[in-house]
Amino acid sequence: MTGFSMAIIAPLVRKHLSADALFRLIHNDFARLPDYRVGDTEIALADALMSAFAMFSLKAPSLLAFDKERAEGNLHTIYGIERVPCDTRMREILDPISPKWLRPAFKSVFRQLQRGKALEAMTWLDGHYLLALDGTGYFSSKTIHCTSCLRRVHRNGSMTYAHQMLGAAIIHPDQRAVIPLMPEPITNRDGTDKNDCERNAAKRFVAKLRQDHPHLKFIVTEDSLSANAPHIETLHAHDLRYILGVKEGDHAYLFQQVEAAEHAGRVTWYERHDRAAGIVHRFRFVNQVPLNASNADMHVNCIEYWEIQDAKVQHFSWVTDVRVSTRNVYSLMRGGRARWKIENETFNTLKNQGYNFEHNYGHGTQNLSVMFATMMMLAFLVDQTQQLCCALFRAVWTKLGSKRLLWERMRGLFYGYHLESMRELWEALWYGYERQRPLLLTDTS
Ligand SMILES: [Zn+2]
């Protein structure tokens, strides 16, 4: 690759948090997994796993497209893959593997973020991490199914098969990047019609979260479906704080208690004016009110918030176990409102920004569908790490203007040129690149 203008200095790359370093880390984790297969192990398990990772990392539109464009040179040099399986082989090898085998790779990347002090940018409110949890569906079919599909029988006897997961991401009101954690699949556990549900998935998720990160301080933020006593007890049992949405329709008793507190003079009103933006932030909050009639001993702190801009008023409410005061109510509101990042910056990015979350890369009969969805989240974690930590990545993204174009150009270079590293690829996109021109010999006679 020639034609670099050396006058432009490439933005900084943090070596241990670069895509190249993280690919090596993930490859090492995959290489440590025991091979479940007997007999034909011509393609190493780590190669099959790493190929699936590369497919999502490159945002290949389908497994077939990835198979067709197998540029073994760069897949070997950049992703460390010795032999890339064809699409059928990849499905066969990955289908029996439990997605939980990907957990070490999520942990390794997270540990690297901690070591590189990159997570400091994500701390919020007295050193806590704000952790957004939300369920999402990514597959639904009347015909294609596997043993882990959720099943819904219709009145006419027909069946709908679906896949859902409980997604989790560390978010920050002032940061666009999110740090996804290992999601918890919501699956049919034993091949019967007994469906798992989001609440059970949340229980499993927080137990594993505490195993992986016993000492980290988290404030969990979720929508109003999770503002119920059993879930709050689960969070408390795992030493997790919370900010949960509440709705007057679903939490009538709570709102009556707030009204009663208002009459008793126990609530606090607080207002903050943002004159530059022309916004009035109005709060009403009260500490220690019962959540509902059947759990009168479970007390929560309740915040109501009105955002007033011109003639437009938006109203939100939350419950939290953080004691609310005029000092922290504004921050708590921003934490509660940042919850949308799990929908917008995470699920919608995966669905609409080139990752093809709802596309069926192959369903398998056992775990393949869940495996691919989890692997895609791992590739997303590496991309978000670049977004948070790599100035070069951000500069190329800004230059190109959209993620879609960024991925398109990335694939163009990856499949068109021999490269040594992802860093070389990002630098080429930053500096501009030219095809190698042929050397012409001129006859001067
Ligand atoms: Zn399935």
Short mmCIF file of C-alpha atoms and ligand atoms in Angstrom, two decimals, residues 145-146 149 163 363, ligand 1:
data_model
loop_
_atom_site.label_atom_id
_atom_site.label_comp_id
_atom_site.label_asym_id
_atom_site.label_seq_id
_atom_site.Cartn_x
_atom_site.Cartn_y
_atom_site.Cartn_z
CA HIS A 145 -36.61 -24.62 15.25
CA CYS A 146 -34.14 -26.28 17.60
CA CYS A 149 -36.30 -22.50 20.90
CA HIS A 163 -35.21 -16.93 20.51
CA HIS A 363 -30.13 -22.36 13.26
ZN ZN B 1 -34.06 -22.50 18.03
#
